[in-house]
């Protein structure tokens, strides 16, 4: 697949940011986020729109949208604040000498990453200096289009990215620049700290480790997800597992089985789940609440215990249930988040006898509603490398689940041959 960059521009907000909004303070969750980008790829099938018209529409509407999401057009100063200086977002356009159907039928992770405007796991010195938001519009020879968006994790979780691109599409479609209800400041709920000391709640991927890890996509059809939920259910427990809990339990259990085969020194296996706090708080925060509004919770499993999917699902369920309005508010009011993150690094570091698998669900976010005027995307995916991590996204029918799994090569080989994985998922 040959990709040729045809233009690079900087898109600035259509209206200048007022002086009193120039400084955007980061919350403690922002401050301790991993240094990386949160990427998304939106696939649009062949249509009759002219590339020049689409390019003009995308740039104009992006400029208008940035007026309301002005920190995305600013620059990172340090771990405490962003200078909303309107320097703008990167906008790259590229021609791709390939048919879109090639990637839709057999997605190749490395090829997907080439459709992004930057490397999501970049941990270079230059990372802090570059744009917070970057876009790459890829025009395929068949007439299809893929829009790649990267927003720094410093100021965005997956929900934030979904809301931003959905609003951008609405501005393009309706020429309505009045974006309501955007909440940018969360420092009252999640007070910042003076210095992080370089601490974050997970290590981003580095070249030192990536060659040992591979990314594979597991596709769970809606009927298979329903069957898996029934299989994992147990009448002893009142709570039927959710889609997320059932699929997570299967992947976690398969990873535990692989670890048993490959590494006898591991004592415990831990599932770390990223929880969206917007609906956990009372009153709930709206979807338009930007930034990192999430928290991690953990479930532990002894390697001496036999693998039981129902019990694994229950452990995940209990860990998520612990995250409620009272616990979150108390956690942050008492300044315990920093200590929690520090403890995570000490207990589950790379030299630990504990293996961790990180789960993040991007399901039910409005990615498939992003319509710039030529229809909704035919496929949405994230090309984000994970070390011992899993990202869930909705399948295009909104019933199934697609899971991007990152594991060591040896563990992945074991997982791909696991009979339970093969029963419920297609490895693609």
GROMACS .gro file of C-alpha atoms in nm:
model
  428
    1UNK     CA    1   0.000   0.000   0.000
    2UNK     CA    2   0.169   0.318  -0.119
    3UNK     CA    3   0.087   0.637   0.072
    4UNK     CA    4   0.193   0.976  -0.065
    5UNK     CA    5   0.158   1.291   0.145
    6UNK     CA    6   0.018   1.567  -0.077
    7UNK     CA    7  -0.017   1.852   0.173
    8UNK     CA    8   0.056   1.961   0.531
    9UNK     CA    9  -0.126   2.253   0.689
   10UNK     CA   10  -0.205   2.403   1.027
   11UNK     CA   11  -0.571   2.471   1.100
   12UNK     CA   12  -0.641   2.744   1.354
   13UNK     CA   13  -0.968   2.826   1.534
   14UNK     CA   14  -1.206   3.040   1.329
   15UNK     CA   15  -1.235   3.284   1.621
   16UNK     CA   16  -0.953   3.381   1.861
   17UNK     CA   17  -0.961   3.240   2.212
   18UNK     CA   18  -1.035   3.516   2.469
   19UNK     CA   19  -0.749   3.612   2.699
   20UNK     CA   20  -0.931   3.493   3.012
   21UNK     CA   21  -0.939   3.140   2.863
   22UNK     CA   22  -0.575   3.138   2.760
   23UNK     CA   23  -0.463   2.904   3.041
   24UNK     CA   24  -0.624   2.560   3.055
   25UNK     CA   25  -0.543   2.383   3.382
   26UNK     CA   26  -0.506   2.006   3.380
   27UNK     CA   27  -0.668   1.777   3.632
   28UNK     CA   28  -0.467   1.519   3.827
   29UNK     CA   29  -0.603   1.245   3.598
   30UNK     CA   30  -0.472   1.441   3.298
   31UNK     CA   31  -0.139   1.494   3.470
   32UNK     CA   32  -0.087   1.124   3.536
   33UNK     CA   33  -0.208   1.001   3.197
   34UNK     CA   34   0.030   0.802   2.979
   35UNK     CA   35   0.236   1.010   2.736
   36UNK     CA   36   0.077   0.902   2.409
   37UNK     CA   37  -0.198   0.992   2.163
   38UNK     CA   38  -0.551   0.854   2.158
   39UNK     CA   39  -0.606   0.760   1.791
   40UNK     CA   40  -0.914   0.676   1.586
   41UNK     CA   41  -0.961   0.581   1.220
   42UNK     CA   42  -1.293   0.649   1.043
   43UNK     CA   43  -1.352   0.458   0.717
   44UNK     CA   44  -1.588   0.601   0.454
   45UNK     CA   45  -1.680   0.396   0.148
   46UNK     CA   46  -1.677   0.513  -0.213
   47UNK     CA   47  -1.902   0.809  -0.290
   48UNK     CA   48  -1.940   1.072  -0.557
   49UNK     CA   49  -1.799   1.366  -0.363
   50UNK     CA   50  -1.502   1.552  -0.506
   51UNK     CA   51  -1.180   1.541  -0.304
   52UNK     CA   52  -1.132   1.916  -0.329
   53UNK     CA   53  -1.482   1.987  -0.197
   54UNK     CA   54  -1.443   1.741   0.088
   55UNK     CA   55  -1.102   1.883   0.180
   56UNK     CA   56  -1.238   2.237   0.190
   57UNK     CA   57  -1.536   2.132   0.401
   58UNK     CA   58  -1.320   1.938   0.649
   59UNK     CA   59  -1.075   2.225   0.699
   60UNK     CA   60  -1.342   2.492   0.737
   61UNK     CA   61  -1.551   2.288   0.981
   62UNK     CA   62  -1.242   2.184   1.181
   63UNK     CA   63  -1.150   2.550   1.222
   64UNK     CA   64  -1.502   2.629   1.343
   65UNK     CA   65  -1.507   2.333   1.581
   66UNK     CA   66  -1.171   2.427   1.735
   67UNK     CA   67  -1.323   2.754   1.852
   68UNK     CA   68  -1.527   2.553   2.103
   69UNK     CA   69  -1.253   2.296   2.177
   70UNK     CA   70  -0.982   2.564   2.195
   71UNK     CA   71  -0.733   2.373   2.416
   72UNK     CA   72  -0.690   2.127   2.126
   73UNK     CA   73  -0.543   2.415   1.922
   74UNK     CA   74  -0.300   2.510   2.198
   75UNK     CA   75   0.035   2.374   2.312
   76UNK     CA   76   0.144   2.174   2.613
   77UNK     CA   77   0.356   2.384   2.849
   78UNK     CA   78   0.416   2.138   3.132
   79UNK     CA   79   0.225   1.880   3.334
   80UNK     CA   80   0.006   2.150   3.487
   81UNK     CA   81  -0.142   2.353   3.204
   82UNK     CA   82  -0.192   2.411   2.832
   83UNK     CA   83  -0.135   2.744   2.661
   84UNK     CA   84  -0.450   2.800   2.452
   85UNK     CA   85  -0.255   3.015   2.205
   86UNK     CA   86  -0.449   2.917   1.890
   87UNK     CA   87  -0.137   2.786   1.717
   88UNK     CA   88  -0.364   2.525   1.565
   89UNK     CA   89  -0.396   2.159   1.473
   90UNK     CA   90  -0.198   1.962   1.216
   91UNK     CA   91  -0.394   1.873   0.899
   92UNK     CA   92  -0.229   1.627   0.660
   93UNK     CA   93  -0.371   1.495   0.332
   94UNK     CA   94  -0.249   1.184   0.154
   95UNK     CA   95  -0.323   0.976  -0.154
   96UNK     CA   96  -0.331   0.599  -0.106
   97UNK     CA   97  -0.269   0.374  -0.406
   98UNK     CA   98  -0.493   0.092  -0.286
   99UNK     CA   99  -0.852  -0.022  -0.265
  100UNK     CA  100  -1.028   0.041   0.065
  101UNK     CA  101  -1.180  -0.308   0.057
  102UNK     CA  102  -0.833  -0.455   0.105
  103UNK     CA  103  -0.809  -0.313   0.458
  104UNK     CA  104  -1.173  -0.379   0.538
  105UNK     CA  105  -1.143  -0.749   0.455
  106UNK     CA  106  -0.804  -0.811   0.616
  107UNK     CA  107  -0.692  -0.527   0.843
  108UNK     CA  108  -0.316  -0.513   0.887
  109UNK     CA  109  -0.215  -0.329   1.203
  110UNK     CA  110   0.104  -0.179   1.062
  111UNK     CA  111  -0.078  -0.056   0.751
  112UNK     CA  112  -0.354   0.095   0.963
  113UNK     CA  113  -0.096   0.293   1.160
  114UNK     CA  114   0.028   0.453   0.838
  115UNK     CA  115  -0.313   0.618   0.800
  116UNK     CA  116  -0.261   0.813   1.122
  117UNK     CA  117  -0.098   1.159   1.132
  118UNK     CA  118   0.148   1.051   1.403
  119UNK     CA  119   0.274   0.750   1.592
  120UNK     CA  120   0.038   0.715   1.891
  121UNK     CA  121   0.302   0.569   2.124
  122UNK     CA  122   0.568   0.827   2.048
  123UNK     CA  123   0.770   0.893   2.364
  124UNK     CA  124   1.039   1.113   2.210
  125UNK     CA  125   1.157   1.444   2.348
  126UNK     CA  126   0.966   1.617   2.067
  127UNK     CA  127   0.631   1.476   2.181
  128UNK     CA  128   0.557   1.765   2.419
  129UNK     CA  129   0.645   2.025   2.155
  130UNK     CA  130   0.410   1.911   1.881
  131UNK     CA  131   0.041   1.973   1.822
  132UNK     CA  132  -0.221   1.843   2.065
  133UNK     CA  133  -0.455   1.752   1.779
  134UNK     CA  134  -0.348   1.604   1.446
  135UNK     CA  135  -0.560   1.488   1.151
  136UNK     CA  136  -0.471   1.288   0.840
  137UNK     CA  137  -0.721   1.256   0.554
  138UNK     CA  138  -0.641   0.959   0.329
  139UNK     CA  139  -0.792   0.947  -0.022
  140UNK     CA  140  -0.796   0.594  -0.166
  141UNK     CA  141  -0.777   0.527  -0.539
  142UNK     CA  142  -1.117   0.355  -0.526
  143UNK     CA  143  -1.280   0.678  -0.407
  144UNK     CA  144  -1.301   0.578  -0.043
  145UNK     CA  145  -1.161   0.785   0.241
  146UNK     CA  146  -1.011   0.724   0.584
  147UNK     CA  147  -0.986   1.005   0.838
  148UNK     CA  148  -0.725   0.949   1.108
  149UNK     CA  149  -0.737   1.160   1.424
  150UNK     CA  150  -0.489   1.171   1.712
  151UNK     CA  151  -0.539   1.374   2.031
  152UNK     CA  152  -0.286   1.375   2.311
  153UNK     CA  153  -0.391   1.160   2.605
  154UNK     CA  154  -0.282   1.454   2.821
  155UNK     CA  155  -0.620   1.613   2.750
  156UNK     CA  156  -0.834   1.338   2.601
  157UNK     CA  157  -0.970   0.993   2.676
  158UNK     CA  158  -1.159   0.785   2.418
  159UNK     CA  159  -1.491   0.947   2.511
  160UNK     CA  160  -1.340   1.291   2.448
  161UNK     CA  161  -1.212   1.186   2.104
  162UNK     CA  162  -1.553   1.042   2.013
  163UNK     CA  163  -1.737   1.356   2.120
  164UNK     CA  164  -1.494   1.582   1.935
  165UNK     CA  165  -1.515   1.401   1.600
  166UNK     CA  166  -1.894   1.365   1.630
  167UNK     CA  167  -1.929   1.740   1.692
  168UNK     CA  168  -1.686   1.815   1.408
  169UNK     CA  169  -1.904   1.609   1.176
  170UNK     CA  170  -2.218   1.791   1.289
  171UNK     CA  171  -2.058   2.131   1.221
  172UNK     CA  172  -1.956   2.014   0.872
  173UNK     CA  173  -2.298   1.865   0.799
  174UNK     CA  174  -2.522   2.144   0.923
  175UNK     CA  175  -2.288   2.444   0.906
  176UNK     CA  176  -2.406   2.499   1.264
  177UNK     CA  177  -2.117   2.636   1.465
  178UNK     CA  178  -2.312   2.667   1.790
  179UNK     CA  179  -2.173   2.374   1.989
  180UNK     CA  180  -2.357   2.349   2.322
  181UNK     CA  181  -2.261   2.206   2.657
  182UNK     CA  182  -1.887   2.150   2.619
  183UNK     CA  183  -1.723   2.124   2.963
  184UNK     CA  184  -1.348   2.169   2.964
  185UNK     CA  185  -1.249   2.242   3.324
  186UNK     CA  186  -1.259   1.942   3.562
  187UNK     CA  187  -1.010   2.064   3.823
  188UNK     CA  188  -1.281   2.116   4.085
  189UNK     CA  189  -1.366   1.746   4.075
  190UNK     CA  190  -1.012   1.623   4.020
  191UNK     CA  191  -0.774   1.878   4.178
  192UNK     CA  192  -0.426   1.889   4.019
  193UNK     CA  193  -0.098   1.840   4.200
  194UNK     CA  194   0.216   2.053   4.186
  195UNK     CA  195   0.446   1.796   4.028
  196UNK     CA  196   0.407   1.439   3.905
  197UNK     CA  197   0.773   1.339   3.925
  198UNK     CA  198   0.741   1.169   3.587
  199UNK     CA  199   0.478   0.927   3.722
  200UNK     CA  200   0.193   0.793   3.504
  201UNK     CA  201  -0.062   0.514   3.556
  202UNK     CA  202   0.084   0.295   3.283
  203UNK     CA  203   0.395   0.276   3.071
  204UNK     CA  204   0.347   0.369   2.708
  205UNK     CA  205   0.503   0.137   2.455
  206UNK     CA  206   0.866   0.189   2.371
  207UNK     CA  207   1.091   0.052   2.099
  208UNK     CA  208   1.271  -0.150   2.364
  209UNK     CA  209   0.966  -0.370   2.418
  210UNK     CA  210   0.749  -0.349   2.106
  211UNK     CA  211   0.935  -0.610   1.894
  212UNK     CA  212   0.831  -0.874   2.150
  213UNK     CA  213   0.464  -0.778   2.127
  214UNK     CA  214   0.211  -0.839   1.852
  215UNK     CA  215  -0.134  -0.692   1.790
  216UNK     CA  216  -0.422  -0.910   1.675
  217UNK     CA  217  -0.792  -0.839   1.626
  218UNK     CA  218  -1.053  -1.071   1.774
  219UNK     CA  219  -1.398  -1.029   1.617
  220UNK     CA  220  -1.700  -1.139   1.824
  221UNK     CA  221  -2.028  -1.149   1.629
  222UNK     CA  222  -2.337  -1.033   1.814
  223UNK     CA  223  -2.474  -1.388   1.836
  224UNK     CA  224  -2.142  -1.514   1.975
  225UNK     CA  225  -2.138  -1.236   2.236
  226UNK     CA  226  -2.489  -1.337   2.345
  227UNK     CA  227  -2.386  -1.704   2.363
  228UNK     CA  228  -2.074  -1.614   2.560
  229UNK     CA  229  -2.278  -1.414   2.812
  230UNK     CA  230  -2.498  -1.721   2.865
  231UNK     CA  231  -2.194  -1.946   2.900
  232UNK     CA  232  -2.029  -1.717   3.154
  233UNK     CA  233  -2.352  -1.664   3.351
  234UNK     CA  234  -2.406  -1.856   3.673
  235UNK     CA  235  -2.731  -1.874   3.869
  236UNK     CA  236  -2.530  -1.842   4.190
  237UNK     CA  237  -2.466  -1.477   4.103
  238UNK     CA  238  -2.752  -1.230   4.059
  239UNK     CA  239  -2.571  -1.011   3.804
  240UNK     CA  240  -2.562  -1.142   3.448
  241UNK     CA  241  -2.230  -1.036   3.297
  242UNK     CA  242  -2.236  -0.744   3.056
  243UNK     CA  243  -2.092  -0.775   2.706
  244UNK     CA  244  -1.772  -0.617   2.831
  245UNK     CA  245  -1.744  -0.841   3.137
  246UNK     CA  246  -1.807  -1.162   2.943
  247UNK     CA  247  -1.561  -1.090   2.663
  248UNK     CA  248  -1.303  -0.955   2.908
  249UNK     CA  249  -1.332  -1.271   3.119
  250UNK     CA  250  -1.273  -1.489   2.813
  251UNK     CA  251  -0.966  -1.296   2.700
  252UNK     CA  252  -0.832  -1.264   3.056
  253UNK     CA  253  -0.879  -1.636   3.118
  254UNK     CA  254  -0.711  -1.725   2.789
  255UNK     CA  255  -0.422  -1.494   2.874
  256UNK     CA  256  -0.388  -1.660   3.216
  257UNK     CA  257  -0.378  -2.001   3.047
  258UNK     CA  258  -0.109  -1.878   2.807
  259UNK     CA  259   0.097  -1.734   3.093
  260UNK     CA  260   0.081  -2.066   3.277
  261UNK     CA  261   0.233  -2.233   2.971
  262UNK     CA  262   0.504  -1.973   2.911
  263UNK     CA  263   0.611  -1.835   3.250
  264UNK     CA  264   0.598  -2.037   3.574
  265UNK     CA  265   0.743  -1.749   3.779
  266UNK     CA  266   0.421  -1.545   3.768
  267UNK     CA  267   0.221  -1.560   4.096
  268UNK     CA  268  -0.080  -1.346   4.010
  269UNK     CA  269  -0.262  -1.221   3.703
  270UNK     CA  270  -0.430  -0.879   3.727
  271UNK     CA  271  -0.706  -0.731   3.510
  272UNK     CA  272  -0.685  -0.351   3.506
  273UNK     CA  273  -1.004  -0.193   3.376
  274UNK     CA  274  -1.039   0.169   3.268
  275UNK     CA  275  -1.374   0.299   3.398
  276UNK     CA  276  -1.553   0.597   3.243
  277UNK     CA  277  -1.654   0.816   3.538
  278UNK     CA  278  -1.908   1.033   3.354
  279UNK     CA  279  -2.201   0.803   3.435
  280UNK     CA  280  -2.060   0.692   3.769
  281UNK     CA  281  -2.090   1.034   3.930
  282UNK     CA  282  -2.412   1.175   4.078
  283UNK     CA  283  -2.536   1.376   3.905
  284UNK     CA  284  -2.378   1.219   3.593
  285UNK     CA  285  -2.143   1.426   3.382
  286UNK     CA  286  -2.253   1.481   3.022
  287UNK     CA  287  -2.080   1.313   2.728
  288UNK     CA  288  -1.949   1.660   2.635
  289UNK     CA  289  -1.726   1.668   2.944
  290UNK     CA  290  -1.380   1.677   2.789
  291UNK     CA  291  -1.045   1.554   2.913
  292UNK     CA  292  -0.961   1.239   3.107
  293UNK     CA  293  -1.267   1.152   3.310
  294UNK     CA  294  -1.172   0.794   3.384
  295UNK     CA  295  -1.014   0.585   3.654
  296UNK     CA  296  -0.858   0.240   3.668
  297UNK     CA  297  -0.964  -0.043   3.893
  298UNK     CA  298  -0.806  -0.386   3.937
  299UNK     CA  299  -0.909  -0.748   3.985
  300UNK     CA  300  -0.655  -1.012   4.090
  301UNK     CA  301  -0.639  -1.386   4.014
  302UNK     CA  302  -0.397  -1.635   4.168
  303UNK     CA  303  -0.216  -1.851   3.914
  304UNK     CA  304  -0.272  -2.144   4.151
  305UNK     CA  305  -0.648  -2.128   4.096
  306UNK     CA  306  -0.802  -2.306   3.796
  307UNK     CA  307  -0.941  -2.073   3.530
  308UNK     CA  308  -1.315  -2.015   3.568
  309UNK     CA  309  -1.471  -1.763   3.327
  310UNK     CA  310  -1.770  -1.700   3.551
  311UNK     CA  311  -1.554  -1.620   3.852
  312UNK     CA  312  -1.326  -1.403   3.639
  313UNK     CA  313  -1.629  -1.209   3.512
  314UNK     CA  314  -1.750  -1.165   3.870
  315UNK     CA  315  -1.409  -1.037   3.980
  316UNK     CA  316  -1.413  -0.781   3.697
  317UNK     CA  317  -1.773  -0.688   3.783
  318UNK     CA  318  -1.690  -0.635   4.152
  319UNK     CA  319  -1.386  -0.422   4.070
  320UNK     CA  320  -1.595  -0.195   3.846
  321UNK     CA  321  -1.880  -0.176   4.096
  322UNK     CA  322  -1.641  -0.039   4.359
  323UNK     CA  323  -1.603   0.275   4.147
  324UNK     CA  324  -1.905   0.486   4.245
  325UNK     CA  325  -1.980   0.850   4.318
  326UNK     CA  326  -1.886   0.832   4.687
  327UNK     CA  327  -1.559   0.647   4.635
  328UNK     CA  328  -1.448   0.868   4.345
  329UNK     CA  329  -1.517   1.196   4.524
  330UNK     CA  330  -1.350   1.078   4.844
  331UNK     CA  331  -1.055   0.935   4.651
  332UNK     CA  332  -0.978   1.267   4.486
  333UNK     CA  333  -1.074   1.492   4.777
  334UNK     CA  334  -0.823   1.307   4.995
  335UNK     CA  335  -0.551   1.319   4.728
  336UNK     CA  336  -0.526   0.940   4.712
  337UNK     CA  337  -0.510   0.911   4.333
  338UNK     CA  338  -0.138   0.996   4.320
  339UNK     CA  339  -0.060   0.738   4.590
  340UNK     CA  340  -0.271   0.478   4.408
  341UNK     CA  341  -0.088   0.532   4.079
  342UNK     CA  342   0.247   0.519   4.255
  343UNK     CA  343   0.152   0.192   4.422
  344UNK     CA  344   0.044   0.045   4.088
  345UNK     CA  345   0.387   0.114   3.943
  346UNK     CA  346   0.560  -0.043   4.242
  347UNK     CA  347   0.344  -0.356   4.256
  348UNK     CA  348   0.299  -0.426   3.886
  349UNK     CA  349   0.624  -0.306   3.731
  350UNK     CA  350   0.792  -0.502   3.453
  351UNK     CA  351   1.013  -0.692   3.701
  352UNK     CA  352   0.719  -0.796   3.915
  353UNK     CA  353   0.595  -1.156   3.953
  354UNK     CA  354   0.253  -1.023   3.860
  355UNK     CA  355   0.127  -1.015   3.499
  356UNK     CA  356  -0.119  -0.739   3.414
  357UNK     CA  357  -0.369  -0.720   3.131
  358UNK     CA  358  -0.525  -0.377   3.069
  359UNK     CA  359  -0.882  -0.347   2.939
  360UNK     CA  360  -1.031  -0.033   2.786
  361UNK     CA  361  -1.377  -0.026   2.629
  362UNK     CA  362  -1.452   0.228   2.355
  363UNK     CA  363  -1.792   0.071   2.293
  364UNK     CA  364  -2.111   0.278   2.294
  365UNK     CA  365  -1.921   0.595   2.210
  366UNK     CA  366  -2.065   0.780   1.905
  367UNK     CA  367  -1.786   0.695   1.658
  368UNK     CA  368  -2.031   0.540   1.412
  369UNK     CA  369  -2.239   0.860   1.420
  370UNK     CA  370  -1.962   1.077   1.273
  371UNK     CA  371  -2.113   1.208   0.950
  372UNK     CA  372  -1.945   1.494   0.764
  373UNK     CA  373  -2.214   1.501   0.496
  374UNK     CA  374  -2.129   1.188   0.296
  375UNK     CA  375  -2.272   0.927   0.531
  376UNK     CA  376  -2.165   0.746   0.845
  377UNK     CA  377  -1.845   0.541   0.860
  378UNK     CA  378  -1.853   0.183   0.735
  379UNK     CA  379  -1.588   0.085   0.990
  380UNK     CA  380  -1.417   0.244   1.288
  381UNK     CA  381  -1.099   0.120   1.451
  382UNK     CA  382  -0.807   0.223   1.671
  383UNK     CA  383  -0.450   0.154   1.565
  384UNK     CA  384  -0.301   0.187   1.912
  385UNK     CA  385  -0.022  -0.045   2.019
  386UNK     CA  386  -0.075  -0.211   2.355
  387UNK     CA  387   0.167  -0.398   2.579
  388UNK     CA  388  -0.048  -0.656   2.757
  389UNK     CA  389  -0.356  -0.454   2.671
  390UNK     CA  390  -0.698  -0.486   2.508
  391UNK     CA  391  -0.912  -0.218   2.342
  392UNK     CA  392  -1.279  -0.295   2.269
  393UNK     CA  393  -1.477  -0.122   1.994
  394UNK     CA  394  -1.826  -0.179   1.860
  395UNK     CA  395  -1.858  -0.379   1.541
  396UNK     CA  396  -2.024  -0.192   1.256
  397UNK     CA  397  -2.360  -0.362   1.327
  398UNK     CA  398  -2.350  -0.227   1.685
  399UNK     CA  399  -2.410  -0.581   1.817
  400UNK     CA  400  -2.070  -0.746   1.798
  401UNK     CA  401  -1.740  -0.645   1.957
  402UNK     CA  402  -1.396  -0.608   1.803
  403UNK     CA  403  -1.103  -0.648   2.043
  404UNK     CA  404  -0.750  -0.535   1.957
  405UNK     CA  405  -0.522  -0.744   2.178
  406UNK     CA  406  -0.152  -0.679   2.240
  407UNK     CA  407   0.048  -0.966   2.392
  408UNK     CA  408   0.400  -1.111   2.381
  409UNK     CA  409   0.446  -1.322   2.068
  410UNK     CA  410   0.457  -1.650   2.262
  411UNK     CA  411   0.143  -1.569   2.463
  412UNK     CA  412  -0.041  -1.459   2.150
  413UNK     CA  413   0.039  -1.789   1.977
  414UNK     CA  414  -0.112  -1.973   2.273
  415UNK     CA  415  -0.419  -1.747   2.283
  416UNK     CA  416  -0.488  -1.790   1.912
  417UNK     CA  417  -0.504  -2.168   1.959
  418UNK     CA  418  -0.722  -2.157   2.269
  419UNK     CA  419  -1.039  -2.362   2.193
  420UNK     CA  420  -1.262  -2.117   2.381
  421UNK     CA  421  -1.129  -1.822   2.182
  422UNK     CA  422  -1.183  -2.014   1.858
  423UNK     CA  423  -1.538  -2.103   1.964
  424UNK     CA  424  -1.651  -1.745   2.018
  425UNK     CA  425  -1.418  -1.523   1.813
  426UNK     CA  426  -1.263  -1.494   1.470
  427UNK     CA  427  -0.894  -1.403   1.478
  428UNK     CA  428  -0.847  -1.148   1.199
   0.00000   0.00000   0.00000
